[in-house]
PDB file of C-alpha atoms and ligand atoms in Angstrom:
ATOM      1  CA  MET A   1      70.157 -57.528 -18.979  1.00  0.00           C
ATOM      2  CA  ARG A   2      68.097 -59.884 -16.828  1.00  0.00           C
ATOM      3  CA  GLY A   3      65.863 -62.070 -19.033  1.00  0.00           C
ATOM      4  CA  LEU A   4      62.470 -63.549 -18.228  1.00  0.00           C
ATOM      5  CA  SER A   5      63.934 -66.727 -16.722  1.00  0.00           C
ATOM      6  CA  ASP A   6      66.047 -64.608 -14.302  1.00  0.00           C
ATOM      7  CA  ILE A   7      63.015 -62.819 -12.902  1.00  0.00           C
ATOM      8  CA  ARG A   8      61.973 -64.069  -9.464  1.00  0.00           C
ATOM      9  CA  THR A   9      61.160 -60.830  -7.671  1.00  0.00           C
ATOM     10  CA  VAL A  10      59.128 -58.016  -9.190  1.00  0.00           C
ATOM     11  CA  GLY A  11      59.274 -54.548  -7.660  1.00  0.00           C
ATOM     12  CA  VAL A  12      56.196 -52.345  -7.936  1.00  0.00           C
ATOM     13  CA  VAL A  13      56.350 -48.630  -7.155  1.00  0.00           C
ATOM     14  CA  GLY A  14      52.982 -47.211  -6.079  1.00  0.00           C
ATOM     15  CA  ALA A  15      50.267 -49.182  -4.285  1.00  0.00           C
ATOM     16  CA  GLY A  16      47.331 -47.275  -5.788  1.00  0.00           C
ATOM     17  CA  THR A  17      44.747 -48.438  -8.328  1.00  0.00           C
ATOM     18  CA  MET A  18      47.316 -49.682 -10.838  1.00  0.00           C
ATOM     19  CA  GLY A  19      50.212 -50.593  -8.534  1.00  0.00           C
ATOM     20  CA  ASN A  20      48.165 -52.960  -6.390  1.00  0.00           C
ATOM     21  CA  GLY A  21      46.639 -54.526  -9.501  1.00  0.00           C
ATOM     22  CA  ILE A  22      50.063 -55.118 -11.039  1.00  0.00           C
ATOM     23  CA  ALA A  23      51.357 -56.552  -7.739  1.00  0.00           C
ATOM     24  CA  GLN A  24      48.351 -58.878  -7.623  1.00  0.00           C
ATOM     25  CA  VAL A  25      48.732 -60.266 -11.147  1.00  0.00           C
ATOM     26  CA  ALA A  26      52.501 -60.700 -10.733  1.00  0.00           C
ATOM     27  CA  ALA A  27      52.038 -62.610  -7.458  1.00  0.00           C
ATOM     28  CA  THR A  28      49.227 -64.661  -8.999  1.00  0.00           C
ATOM     29  CA  ALA A  29      51.642 -65.652 -11.788  1.00  0.00           C
ATOM     30  CA  GLY A  30      54.080 -66.927  -9.124  1.00  0.00           C
ATOM     31  CA  TYR A  31      56.490 -64.006  -8.728  1.00  0.00           C
ATOM     32  CA  ASP A  32      57.598 -62.633  -5.379  1.00  0.00           C
ATOM     33  CA  VAL A  33      56.505 -59.006  -5.249  1.00  0.00           C
ATOM     34  CA  VAL A  34      57.722 -56.018  -3.271  1.00  0.00           C
ATOM     35  CA  MET A  35      55.212 -53.164  -3.497  1.00  0.00           C
ATOM     36  CA  ARG A  36      56.355 -49.752  -2.341  1.00  0.00           C
ATOM     37  CA  ASP A  37      54.387 -46.576  -1.603  1.00  0.00           C
ATOM     38  CA  ILE A  38      55.358 -43.413   0.252  1.00  0.00           C
ATOM     39  CA  GLU A  39      53.124 -43.852   3.309  1.00  0.00           C
ATOM     40  CA  ARG A  40      52.107 -46.934   5.263  1.00  0.00           C
ATOM     41  CA  ARG A  41      48.388 -46.175   4.875  1.00  0.00           C
ATOM     42  CA  PHE A  42      48.717 -46.248   1.063  1.00  0.00           C
ATOM     43  CA  VAL A  43      50.567 -49.567   1.270  1.00  0.00           C
ATOM     44  CA  ASP A  44      47.870 -50.984   3.576  1.00  0.00           C
ATOM     45  CA  ASN A  45      45.063 -49.764   1.294  1.00  0.00           C
ATOM     46  CA  GLY A  46      46.820 -51.467  -1.618  1.00  0.00           C
ATOM     47  CA  LEU A  47      47.172 -54.740   0.293  1.00  0.00           C
ATOM     48  CA  GLU A  48      43.482 -54.588   1.290  1.00  0.00           C
ATOM     49  CA  ALA A  49      42.453 -53.986  -2.324  1.00  0.00           C
ATOM     50  CA  ILE A  50      44.462 -57.045  -3.374  1.00  0.00           C
ATOM     51  CA  ASP A  51      42.839 -59.120  -0.627  1.00  0.00           C
ATOM     52  CA  SER A  52      39.314 -58.221  -1.693  1.00  0.00           C
ATOM     53  CA  SER A  53      40.063 -58.647  -5.401  1.00  0.00           C
ATOM     54  CA  LEU A  54      41.576 -62.104  -4.810  1.00  0.00           C
ATOM     55  CA  SER A  55      38.605 -63.098  -2.618  1.00  0.00           C
ATOM     56  CA  ARG A  56      36.218 -62.143  -5.426  1.00  0.00           C
ATOM     57  CA  LEU A  57      38.245 -64.138  -7.976  1.00  0.00           C
ATOM     58  CA  ASP A  58      38.413 -67.085  -5.543  1.00  0.00           C
ATOM     59  CA  ALA A  59      34.629 -67.021  -5.069  1.00  0.00           C
ATOM     60  CA  LYS A  60      34.306 -67.367  -8.857  1.00  0.00           C
ATOM     61  CA  ASP A  61      36.809 -70.248  -8.833  1.00  0.00           C
ATOM     62  CA  ASP A  62      39.196 -68.221 -10.982  1.00  0.00           C
ATOM     63  CA  LEU A  63      42.377 -68.922  -8.956  1.00  0.00           C
ATOM     64  CA  ASP A  64      44.684 -71.938  -8.976  1.00  0.00           C
ATOM     65  CA  GLU A  65      45.822 -71.228  -5.406  1.00  0.00           C
ATOM     66  CA  SER A  66      44.250 -69.811  -2.269  1.00  0.00           C
ATOM     67  CA  PRO A  67      44.297 -66.004  -1.891  1.00  0.00           C
ATOM     68  CA  ASP A  68      46.513 -66.495   1.192  1.00  0.00           C
ATOM     69  CA  ALA A  69      49.156 -68.385  -0.786  1.00  0.00           C
ATOM     70  CA  ILE A  70      49.255 -65.601  -3.386  1.00  0.00           C
ATOM     71  CA  GLU A  71      49.258 -62.812  -0.783  1.00  0.00           C
ATOM     72  CA  ASP A  72      52.158 -64.505   1.036  1.00  0.00           C
ATOM     73  CA  ARG A  73      54.324 -63.646  -1.989  1.00  0.00           C
ATOM     74  CA  ILE A  74      53.583 -59.906  -1.649  1.00  0.00           C
ATOM     75  CA  THR A  75      55.526 -57.646   0.700  1.00  0.00           C
ATOM     76  CA  GLY A  76      54.342 -54.077   1.225  1.00  0.00           C
ATOM     77  CA  THR A  77      56.883 -51.434   2.180  1.00  0.00           C
ATOM     78  CA  THR A  78      57.558 -47.700   2.366  1.00  0.00           C
ATOM     79  CA  ASP A  79      61.311 -48.223   2.004  1.00  0.00           C
ATOM     80  CA  ILE A  80      62.605 -47.918  -1.559  1.00  0.00           C
ATOM     81  CA  GLY A  81      65.691 -49.843  -0.402  1.00  0.00           C
ATOM     82  CA  ASP A  82      63.497 -52.961  -0.157  1.00  0.00           C
ATOM     83  CA  LEU A  83      63.472 -53.045  -3.966  1.00  0.00           C
ATOM     84  CA  ALA A  84      67.185 -53.915  -3.955  1.00  0.00           C
ATOM     85  CA  ASP A  85      66.487 -57.571  -4.821  1.00  0.00           C
ATOM     86  CA  ALA A  86      64.020 -56.835  -7.606  1.00  0.00           C
ATOM     87  CA  ASP A  87      64.805 -58.448 -10.986  1.00  0.00           C
ATOM     88  CA  LEU A  88      62.335 -56.171 -12.787  1.00  0.00           C
ATOM     89  CA  VAL A  89      60.510 -53.070 -11.559  1.00  0.00           C
ATOM     90  CA  VAL A  90      57.198 -51.621 -12.720  1.00  0.00           C
ATOM     91  CA  GLU A  91      56.614 -48.021 -11.669  1.00  0.00           C
ATOM     92  CA  ALA A  92      52.985 -46.988 -11.126  1.00  0.00           C
ATOM     93  CA  ALA A  93      53.300 -43.780  -9.092  1.00  0.00           C
ATOM     94  CA  LEU A  94      51.567 -40.503  -9.909  1.00  0.00           C
ATOM     95  CA  GLU A  95      51.274 -39.311 -13.511  1.00  0.00           C
ATOM     96  CA  ASP A  96      53.786 -36.517 -13.004  1.00  0.00           C
ATOM     97  CA  MET A  97      57.098 -36.264 -14.843  1.00  0.00           C
ATOM     98  CA  GLU A  98      59.027 -34.922 -11.863  1.00  0.00           C
ATOM     99  CA  VAL A  99      57.736 -37.670  -9.567  1.00  0.00           C
ATOM    100  CA  LYS A 100      58.523 -40.359 -12.132  1.00  0.00           C
ATOM    101  CA  GLN A 101      62.025 -39.055 -12.838  1.00  0.00           C
ATOM    102  CA  ASP A 102      62.755 -38.919  -9.072  1.00  0.00           C
ATOM    103  CA  VAL A 103      61.480 -42.481  -8.692  1.00  0.00           C
ATOM    104  CA  PHE A 104      63.669 -43.664 -11.587  1.00  0.00           C
ATOM    105  CA  GLU A 105      66.741 -41.974 -10.087  1.00  0.00           C
ATOM    106  CA  ASP A 106      66.064 -43.810  -6.810  1.00  0.00           C
ATOM    107  CA  LEU A 107      65.468 -47.074  -8.667  1.00  0.00           C
ATOM    108  CA  GLU A 108      68.735 -46.725 -10.524  1.00  0.00           C
ATOM    109  CA  ASP A 109      70.508 -46.322  -7.175  1.00  0.00           C
ATOM    110  CA  VAL A 110      68.907 -49.253  -5.362  1.00  0.00           C
ATOM    111  CA  THR A 111      68.580 -51.915  -8.079  1.00  0.00           C
ATOM    112  CA  ASP A 112      71.306 -53.859  -9.902  1.00  0.00           C
ATOM    113  CA  ASP A 113      72.591 -52.352 -13.166  1.00  0.00           C
ATOM    114  CA  ASP A 114      71.049 -55.040 -15.390  1.00  0.00           C
ATOM    115  CA  VAL A 115      67.495 -54.693 -14.047  1.00  0.00           C
ATOM    116  CA  VAL A 116      64.826 -53.450 -16.476  1.00  0.00           C
ATOM    117  CA  LEU A 117      62.828 -50.495 -15.160  1.00  0.00           C
ATOM    118  CA  ALA A 118      59.333 -50.275 -16.660  1.00  0.00           C
ATOM    119  CA  THR A 119      56.800 -47.481 -16.280  1.00  0.00           C
ATOM    120  CA  ASN A 120      53.031 -47.777 -16.335  1.00  0.00           C
ATOM    121  CA  THR A 121      52.625 -44.170 -17.477  1.00  0.00           C
ATOM    122  CA  SER A 122      49.428 -43.422 -19.417  1.00  0.00           C
ATOM    123  CA  THR A 123      50.752 -40.542 -21.500  1.00  0.00           C
ATOM    124  CA  LEU A 124      54.167 -39.295 -20.378  1.00  0.00           C
ATOM    125  CA  SER A 125      57.191 -39.762 -22.610  1.00  0.00           C
ATOM    126  CA  ILE A 126      59.174 -42.931 -21.866  1.00  0.00           C
ATOM    127  CA  THR A 127      62.208 -41.235 -23.409  1.00  0.00           C
ATOM    128  CA  THR A 128      61.955 -38.223 -21.076  1.00  0.00           C
ATOM    129  CA  ILE A 129      61.436 -40.424 -17.987  1.00  0.00           C
ATOM    130  CA  ALA A 130      64.477 -42.493 -19.016  1.00  0.00           C
ATOM    131  CA  SER A 131      66.616 -39.390 -19.624  1.00  0.00           C
ATOM    132  CA  ALA A 132      66.827 -38.871 -15.847  1.00  0.00           C
ATOM    133  CA  ILE A 133      69.042 -41.950 -15.481  1.00  0.00           C
ATOM    134  CA  ASP A 134      72.039 -43.633 -17.118  1.00  0.00           C
ATOM    135  CA  ARG A 135      70.252 -46.924 -17.734  1.00  0.00           C
ATOM    136  CA  GLU A 136      68.108 -45.441 -20.547  1.00  0.00           C
ATOM    137  CA  GLU A 137      68.193 -48.495 -22.803  1.00  0.00           C
ATOM    138  CA  LEU A 138      66.662 -50.595 -19.992  1.00  0.00           C
ATOM    139  CA  VAL A 139      63.588 -48.349 -19.628  1.00  0.00           C
ATOM    140  CA  VAL A 140      60.337 -49.367 -21.327  1.00  0.00           C
ATOM    141  CA  GLY A 141      56.629 -48.609 -21.072  1.00  0.00           C
ATOM    142  CA  LEU A 142      54.487 -51.412 -19.669  1.00  0.00           C
ATOM    143  CA  HIS A 143      51.045 -49.856 -19.761  1.00  0.00           C
ATOM    144  CA  PHE A 144      48.550 -52.071 -17.940  1.00  0.00           C
ATOM    145  CA  MET A 145      44.832 -51.401 -18.253  1.00  0.00           C
ATOM    146  CA  ASN A 146      42.430 -50.793 -15.372  1.00  0.00           C
ATOM    147  CA  PRO A 147      41.351 -52.988 -13.561  1.00  0.00           C
ATOM    148  CA  VAL A 148      44.599 -54.897 -14.038  1.00  0.00           C
ATOM    149  CA  PRO A 149      43.367 -58.340 -12.840  1.00  0.00           C
ATOM    150  CA  ILE A 150      40.440 -58.237 -15.279  1.00  0.00           C
ATOM    151  CA  MET A 151      41.729 -56.441 -18.364  1.00  0.00           C
ATOM    152  CA  THR A 152      43.707 -58.709 -20.668  1.00  0.00           C
ATOM    153  CA  GLY A 153      45.608 -56.056 -22.640  1.00  0.00           C
ATOM    154  CA  VAL A 154      48.993 -54.457 -21.983  1.00  0.00           C
ATOM    155  CA  GLU A 155      50.519 -51.761 -24.213  1.00  0.00           C
ATOM    156  CA  VAL A 156      54.292 -52.005 -24.600  1.00  0.00           C
ATOM    157  CA  VAL A 157      55.831 -48.610 -25.323  1.00  0.00           C
ATOM    158  CA  THR A 158      59.303 -48.191 -26.766  1.00  0.00           C
ATOM    159  CA  GLY A 159      61.307 -45.087 -25.964  1.00  0.00           C
ATOM    160  CA  GLU A 160      63.970 -43.571 -28.208  1.00  0.00           C
ATOM    161  CA  LYS A 161      66.718 -45.487 -26.396  1.00  0.00           C
ATOM    162  CA  THR A 162      64.838 -48.669 -25.387  1.00  0.00           C
ATOM    163  CA  ALA A 163      66.916 -51.692 -26.433  1.00  0.00           C
ATOM    164  CA  PRO A 164      65.063 -54.221 -28.665  1.00  0.00           C
ATOM    165  CA  ASP A 165      65.626 -57.072 -26.194  1.00  0.00           C
ATOM    166  CA  VAL A 166      64.083 -54.926 -23.441  1.00  0.00           C
ATOM    167  CA  THR A 167      60.989 -54.460 -25.615  1.00  0.00           C
ATOM    168  CA  ASP A 168      60.922 -58.232 -26.173  1.00  0.00           C
ATOM    169  CA  LEU A 169      61.219 -58.829 -22.421  1.00  0.00           C
ATOM    170  CA  ALA A 170      58.313 -56.442 -21.753  1.00  0.00           C
ATOM    171  CA  HIS A 171      56.086 -58.433 -24.146  1.00  0.00           C
ATOM    172  CA  ALA A 172      57.236 -61.757 -22.678  1.00  0.00           C
ATOM    173  CA  PHE A 173      56.734 -60.652 -19.068  1.00  0.00           C
ATOM    174  CA  ALA A 174      53.215 -59.327 -19.755  1.00  0.00           C
ATOM    175  CA  GLU A 175      52.364 -62.555 -21.582  1.00  0.00           C
ATOM    176  CA  ASP A 176      53.668 -64.533 -18.608  1.00  0.00           C
ATOM    177  CA  LEU A 177      51.111 -62.648 -16.485  1.00  0.00           C
ATOM    178  CA  GLY A 178      48.423 -63.957 -18.839  1.00  0.00           C
ATOM    179  CA  LYS A 179      48.090 -60.724 -20.826  1.00  0.00           C
ATOM    180  CA  GLU A 180      48.051 -59.969 -24.549  1.00  0.00           C
ATOM    181  CA  THR A 181      50.231 -57.136 -25.791  1.00  0.00           C
ATOM    182  CA  TRP A 182      50.542 -54.615 -28.583  1.00  0.00           C
ATOM    183  CA  GLU A 183      53.268 -52.090 -29.203  1.00  0.00           C
ATOM    184  CA  SER A 184      53.265 -48.332 -29.490  1.00  0.00           C
ATOM    185  CA  ASP A 185      55.964 -45.857 -30.307  1.00  0.00           C
ATOM    186  CA  ASP A 186      56.701 -43.235 -27.645  1.00  0.00           C
ATOM    187  CA  LYS A 187      54.227 -40.619 -28.936  1.00  0.00           C
ATOM    188  CA  PRO A 188      51.790 -38.730 -26.669  1.00  0.00           C
ATOM    189  CA  GLY A 189      49.015 -40.975 -25.358  1.00  0.00           C
ATOM    190  CA  PHE A 190      50.384 -44.020 -27.227  1.00  0.00           C
ATOM    191  CA  VAL A 191      47.582 -45.954 -28.986  1.00  0.00           C
ATOM    192  CA  THR A 192      44.993 -46.112 -26.228  1.00  0.00           C
ATOM    193  CA  ASN A 193      44.907 -42.743 -24.464  1.00  0.00           C
ATOM    194  CA  ARG A 194      45.451 -40.735 -27.625  1.00  0.00           C
ATOM    195  CA  VAL A 195      42.044 -41.940 -28.769  1.00  0.00           C
ATOM    196  CA  LEU A 196      40.335 -42.499 -25.399  1.00  0.00           C
ATOM    197  CA  MET A 197      41.003 -39.130 -23.702  1.00  0.00           C
ATOM    198  CA  PRO A 198      39.337 -36.939 -26.349  1.00  0.00           C
ATOM    199  CA  TRP A 199      36.373 -39.354 -26.272  1.00  0.00           C
ATOM    200  CA  ILE A 200      36.054 -38.981 -22.474  1.00  0.00           C
ATOM    201  CA  ASN A 201      36.475 -35.199 -22.586  1.00  0.00           C
ATOM    202  CA  GLU A 202      33.864 -34.858 -25.336  1.00  0.00           C
ATOM    203  CA  GLY A 203      31.461 -36.968 -23.259  1.00  0.00           C
ATOM    204  CA  ILE A 204      32.018 -34.669 -20.260  1.00  0.00           C
ATOM    205  CA  ARG A 205      31.611 -31.528 -22.391  1.00  0.00           C
ATOM    206  CA  ALA A 206      28.434 -32.854 -24.026  1.00  0.00           C
ATOM    207  CA  TYR A 207      26.975 -33.636 -20.581  1.00  0.00           C
ATOM    208  CA  ASP A 208      28.015 -30.201 -19.277  1.00  0.00           C
ATOM    209  CA  GLU A 209      26.391 -28.534 -22.300  1.00  0.00           C
ATOM    210  CA  GLY A 210      23.100 -30.315 -21.551  1.00  0.00           C
ATOM    211  CA  VAL A 211      23.035 -32.781 -24.439  1.00  0.00           C
ATOM    212  CA  ALA A 212      21.762 -35.510 -22.087  1.00  0.00           C
ATOM    213  CA  SER A 213      21.702 -36.574 -18.434  1.00  0.00           C
ATOM    214  CA  LYS A 214      24.868 -38.344 -17.274  1.00  0.00           C
ATOM    215  CA  GLU A 215      22.974 -41.646 -17.252  1.00  0.00           C
ATOM    216  CA  ASP A 216      21.801 -41.126 -20.835  1.00  0.00           C
ATOM    217  CA  MET A 217      25.263 -40.042 -22.002  1.00  0.00           C
ATOM    218  CA  ASP A 218      26.655 -43.326 -20.703  1.00  0.00           C
ATOM    219  CA  LYS A 219      23.704 -45.431 -21.848  1.00  0.00           C
ATOM    220  CA  GLY A 220      23.776 -43.875 -25.309  1.00  0.00           C
ATOM    221  CA  MET A 221      27.452 -44.633 -25.800  1.00  0.00           C
ATOM    222  CA  LYS A 222      27.149 -48.158 -24.350  1.00  0.00           C
ATOM    223  CA  LEU A 223      24.118 -49.245 -26.346  1.00  0.00           C
ATOM    224  CA  GLY A 224      24.851 -47.055 -29.326  1.00  0.00           C
ATOM    225  CA  THR A 225      28.480 -48.018 -29.860  1.00  0.00           C
ATOM    226  CA  ASN A 226      28.815 -51.325 -28.024  1.00  0.00           C
ATOM    227  CA  VAL A 227      31.435 -50.245 -25.458  1.00  0.00           C
ATOM    228  CA  PRO A 228      31.245 -51.672 -21.904  1.00  0.00           C
ATOM    229  CA  MET A 229      31.225 -48.275 -20.160  1.00  0.00           C
ATOM    230  CA  GLY A 230      30.157 -44.791 -21.188  1.00  0.00           C
ATOM    231  CA  PRO A 231      32.573 -41.840 -20.917  1.00  0.00           C
ATOM    232  CA  LEU A 232      31.448 -40.540 -17.510  1.00  0.00           C
ATOM    233  CA  GLU A 233      31.449 -43.876 -15.723  1.00  0.00           C
ATOM    234  CA  LEU A 234      34.760 -44.789 -17.353  1.00  0.00           C
ATOM    235  CA  ALA A 235      36.303 -41.482 -16.220  1.00  0.00           C
ATOM    236  CA  ASP A 236      35.142 -42.217 -12.639  1.00  0.00           C
ATOM    237  CA  HIS A 237      36.627 -45.675 -12.930  1.00  0.00           C
ATOM    238  CA  ILE A 238      40.007 -44.441 -14.228  1.00  0.00           C
ATOM    239  CA  GLY A 239      40.188 -41.560 -11.722  1.00  0.00           C
ATOM    240  CA  LEU A 240      39.343 -37.988 -12.730  1.00  0.00           C
ATOM    241  CA  ASP A 241      42.780 -36.730 -11.655  1.00  0.00           C
ATOM    242  CA  ILE A 242      44.451 -39.341 -13.846  1.00  0.00           C
ATOM    243  CA  CYS A 243      42.191 -38.325 -16.782  1.00  0.00           C
ATOM    244  CA  LEU A 244      43.045 -34.660 -16.216  1.00  0.00           C
ATOM    245  CA  ASP A 245      46.796 -35.287 -15.987  1.00  0.00           C
ATOM    246  CA  ALA A 246      46.656 -37.369 -19.163  1.00  0.00           C
ATOM    247  CA  SER A 247      44.536 -34.772 -20.980  1.00  0.00           C
ATOM    248  CA  GLU A 248      46.875 -31.954 -19.967  1.00  0.00           C
ATOM    249  CA  THR A 249      49.900 -33.824 -21.311  1.00  0.00           C
ATOM    250  CA  LEU A 250      48.089 -34.505 -24.600  1.00  0.00           C
ATOM    251  CA  HIS A 251      46.917 -30.887 -24.797  1.00  0.00           C
ATOM    252  CA  GLU A 252      50.442 -29.611 -24.251  1.00  0.00           C
ATOM    253  CA  GLU A 253      51.926 -31.942 -26.850  1.00  0.00           C
ATOM    254  CA  LEU A 254      49.191 -32.154 -29.493  1.00  0.00           C
ATOM    255  CA  GLY A 255      47.270 -28.876 -29.236  1.00  0.00           C
ATOM    256  CA  ASP A 256      43.746 -27.642 -28.673  1.00  0.00           C
ATOM    257  CA  ARG A 257      41.813 -30.651 -29.935  1.00  0.00           C
ATOM    258  CA  TYR A 258      42.984 -32.313 -26.677  1.00  0.00           C
ATOM    259  CA  LYS A 259      41.917 -29.503 -24.331  1.00  0.00           C
ATOM    260  CA  PRO A 260      40.582 -30.954 -21.037  1.00  0.00           C
ATOM    261  CA  ALA A 261      36.869 -30.369 -20.372  1.00  0.00           C
ATOM    262  CA  TYR A 262      36.136 -27.567 -17.897  1.00  0.00           C
ATOM    263  CA  LEU A 263      33.922 -29.807 -15.742  1.00  0.00           C
ATOM    264  CA  LEU A 264      36.734 -32.359 -15.444  1.00  0.00           C
ATOM    265  CA  LYS A 265      39.025 -29.651 -14.026  1.00  0.00           C
ATOM    266  CA  ARG A 266      36.305 -28.433 -11.648  1.00  0.00           C
ATOM    267  CA  LYS A 267      35.641 -31.896 -10.243  1.00  0.00           C
ATOM    268  CA  VAL A 268      39.351 -32.546  -9.689  1.00  0.00           C
ATOM    269  CA  ALA A 269      39.695 -29.151  -7.953  1.00  0.00           C
ATOM    270  CA  ALA A 270      36.797 -30.173  -5.688  1.00  0.00           C
ATOM    271  CA  GLY A 271      38.562 -33.445  -4.791  1.00  0.00           C
ATOM    272  CA  ASP A 272      35.860 -35.599  -6.403  1.00  0.00           C
ATOM    273  CA  LEU A 273      38.148 -37.990  -8.229  1.00  0.00           C
ATOM    274  CA  GLY A 274      35.715 -40.798  -9.066  1.00  0.00           C
ATOM    275  CA  LYS A 275      35.394 -44.278  -7.586  1.00  0.00           C
ATOM    276  CA  LYS A 276      38.563 -44.002  -5.463  1.00  0.00           C
ATOM    277  CA  THR A 277      37.177 -41.048  -3.448  1.00  0.00           C
ATOM    278  CA  GLY A 278      33.574 -42.305  -3.442  1.00  0.00           C
ATOM    279  CA  LYS A 279      32.367 -39.489  -5.715  1.00  0.00           C
ATOM    280  CA  GLY A 280      32.974 -38.303  -9.254  1.00  0.00           C
ATOM    281  CA  PHE A 281      30.193 -38.021 -11.805  1.00  0.00           C
ATOM    282  CA  TYR A 282      28.422 -40.710  -9.764  1.00  0.00           C
ATOM    283  CA  GLU A 283      28.483 -41.679  -6.071  1.00  0.00           C
ATOM    284  CA  TYR A 284      29.979 -44.941  -4.776  1.00  0.00           C
ATOM    285  CA  ASP A 285      29.785 -46.807  -1.443  1.00  0.00           C
TER     286      ASP A 285
HETATM  287  N1  NAD B 301      43.963 -45.323 -13.282  1.00  0.00           N
HETATM  288  C1  NAD B 301      44.048 -45.844 -14.501  1.00  0.00           C
HETATM  289  O1  NAD B 301      43.041 -46.233 -15.127  1.00  0.00           O
HETATM  290  C2  NAD B 301      45.388 -46.012 -15.160  1.00  0.00           C
HETATM  291  C3  NAD B 301      45.495 -46.881 -16.265  1.00  0.00           C
HETATM  292  C4  NAD B 301      46.749 -47.077 -16.844  1.00  0.00           C
HETATM  293  C5  NAD B 301      47.860 -46.400 -16.362  1.00  0.00           C
HETATM  294  N2  NAD B 301      47.724 -45.558 -15.288  1.00  0.00           N
HETATM  295  C6  NAD B 301      48.936 -44.884 -14.804  1.00  0.00           C
HETATM  296  O2  NAD B 301      49.415 -45.605 -13.679  1.00  0.00           O
HETATM  297  C7  NAD B 301      50.047 -44.704 -12.769  1.00  0.00           C
HETATM  298  C8  NAD B 301      49.393 -44.822 -11.409  1.00  0.00           C
HETATM  299  O3  NAD B 301      48.016 -44.500 -11.542  1.00  0.00           O
HETATM  300  P1  NAD B 301      46.954 -44.939 -10.443  1.00  0.00           P
HETATM  301  O4  NAD B 301      45.603 -44.831 -11.083  1.00  0.00           O
HETATM  302  O5  NAD B 301      47.366 -46.205  -9.789  1.00  0.00           O
HETATM  303  O6  NAD B 301      47.113 -43.727  -9.405  1.00  0.00           O
HETATM  304  P2  NAD B 301      46.730 -43.711  -7.849  1.00  0.00           P
HETATM  305  O7  NAD B 301      46.567 -42.278  -7.500  1.00  0.00           O
HETATM  306  O8  NAD B 301      45.617 -44.658  -7.570  1.00  0.00           O
HETATM  307  O9  NAD B 301      48.054 -44.317  -7.162  1.00  0.00           O
HETATM  308  C9  NAD B 301      49.306 -43.698  -7.238  1.00  0.00           C
HETATM  309  C10 NAD B 301      50.068 -44.094  -5.991  1.00  0.00           C
HETATM  310  O10 NAD B 301      51.430 -43.691  -6.153  1.00  0.00           O
HETATM  311  C11 NAD B 301      51.874 -43.309  -4.886  1.00  0.00           C
HETATM  312  N3  NAD B 301      53.090 -42.521  -5.006  1.00  0.00           N
HETATM  313  C12 NAD B 301      53.267 -41.214  -5.261  1.00  0.00           C
HETATM  314  N4  NAD B 301      54.583 -40.916  -5.289  1.00  0.00           N
HETATM  315  C13 NAD B 301      55.250 -42.059  -5.042  1.00  0.00           C
HETATM  316  C14 NAD B 301      56.620 -42.408  -4.932  1.00  0.00           C
HETATM  317  N5  NAD B 301      57.562 -41.493  -5.069  1.00  0.00           N
HETATM  318  N6  NAD B 301      56.921 -43.688  -4.672  1.00  0.00           N
HETATM  319  C15 NAD B 301      55.964 -44.624  -4.527  1.00  0.00           C
HETATM  320  N7  NAD B 301      54.659 -44.355  -4.613  1.00  0.00           N
HETATM  321  C16 NAD B 301      54.301 -43.087  -4.879  1.00  0.00           C
HETATM  322  C17 NAD B 301      50.706 -42.537  -4.281  1.00  0.00           C
HETATM  323  O11 NAD B 301      50.842 -42.425  -2.874  1.00  0.00           O
HETATM  324  C18 NAD B 301      49.545 -43.419  -4.728  1.00  0.00           C
HETATM  325  O12 NAD B 301      49.238 -44.415  -3.758  1.00  0.00           O
HETATM  326  C19 NAD B 301      49.954 -43.312 -13.401  1.00  0.00           C
HETATM  327  O13 NAD B 301      51.116 -43.052 -14.137  1.00  0.00           O
HETATM  328  C20 NAD B 301      48.756 -43.470 -14.321  1.00  0.00           C
HETATM  329  O14 NAD B 301      48.784 -42.547 -15.391  1.00  0.00           O
HETATM  330  C21 NAD B 301      46.529 -45.371 -14.673  1.00  0.00           C
END
């Protein structure tokens, strides 16, 4: 297996909210990054998001290098074959088992046999993702939090077959990106989403049932429980489709107490996915 000191190039699959954030923090830490998405426009959106995030950090004097120097280490591509030189890959494509298993099959083909393949899945089983390939012991969950450049925590998730030194590498790599880690067994939702998703869904249901306006739902939870965002604004921030996918997985695995809120399903059906589409529970520029 390739250890931390062997890692020069990090592959990132998916250039969306999480993928571009992971690419940014890896490049900021000095790694060369190849970020792959399925269409050029998604790659370009990801590169633009990195550019504006780095400019904001630079304006606050939070970078050791210029944004240009960091961005020079990032290559965007639509060709999975460009991940051939990756020493570690983090997958951050859609929260869909079939998509992830297809991606892992491709990654097994294009990368060297000793390369660790990590997934940023929020709720899907690491063990089931890994079962699609032969390199099961080199698959691990590396669950970054959103927004990746700002949030300091990363959840390391161990699958049934994950080798102990792969788990150790996942912790060490995240720490090298300036993050703090904790570990979860491969159980639905891990530590964070198992507790967060029912909280978000209950906030949506309470709003839908007229308990309070959306502003007061969020204000009540922020001021009343000392969290930085209320459930509706946090759901917009995460992406309502991502919340629904996560809730459906938890519902399927853990039963009715995890049932997704009706209004969450309706908003996703309407294409109002939160911040990333400009509209969710709130509107964004
Ligand atoms: N949004 C969050 O707050 C959050 C937090 C932690 C983990 N996650 C997880 O991270 C993953 C990505 O979530 P996101 O919010 O970035 O989603 P997103 O919708 O913003 O981005 C997903 C990207 O993956 C791309 N994609 C789809 N199939 C692909 C493939 N075969 N190869 C390469 N790219 C592909 C899509 O085109 C899209 O650009 C999901 O598994 C999600 O559960 C999300």
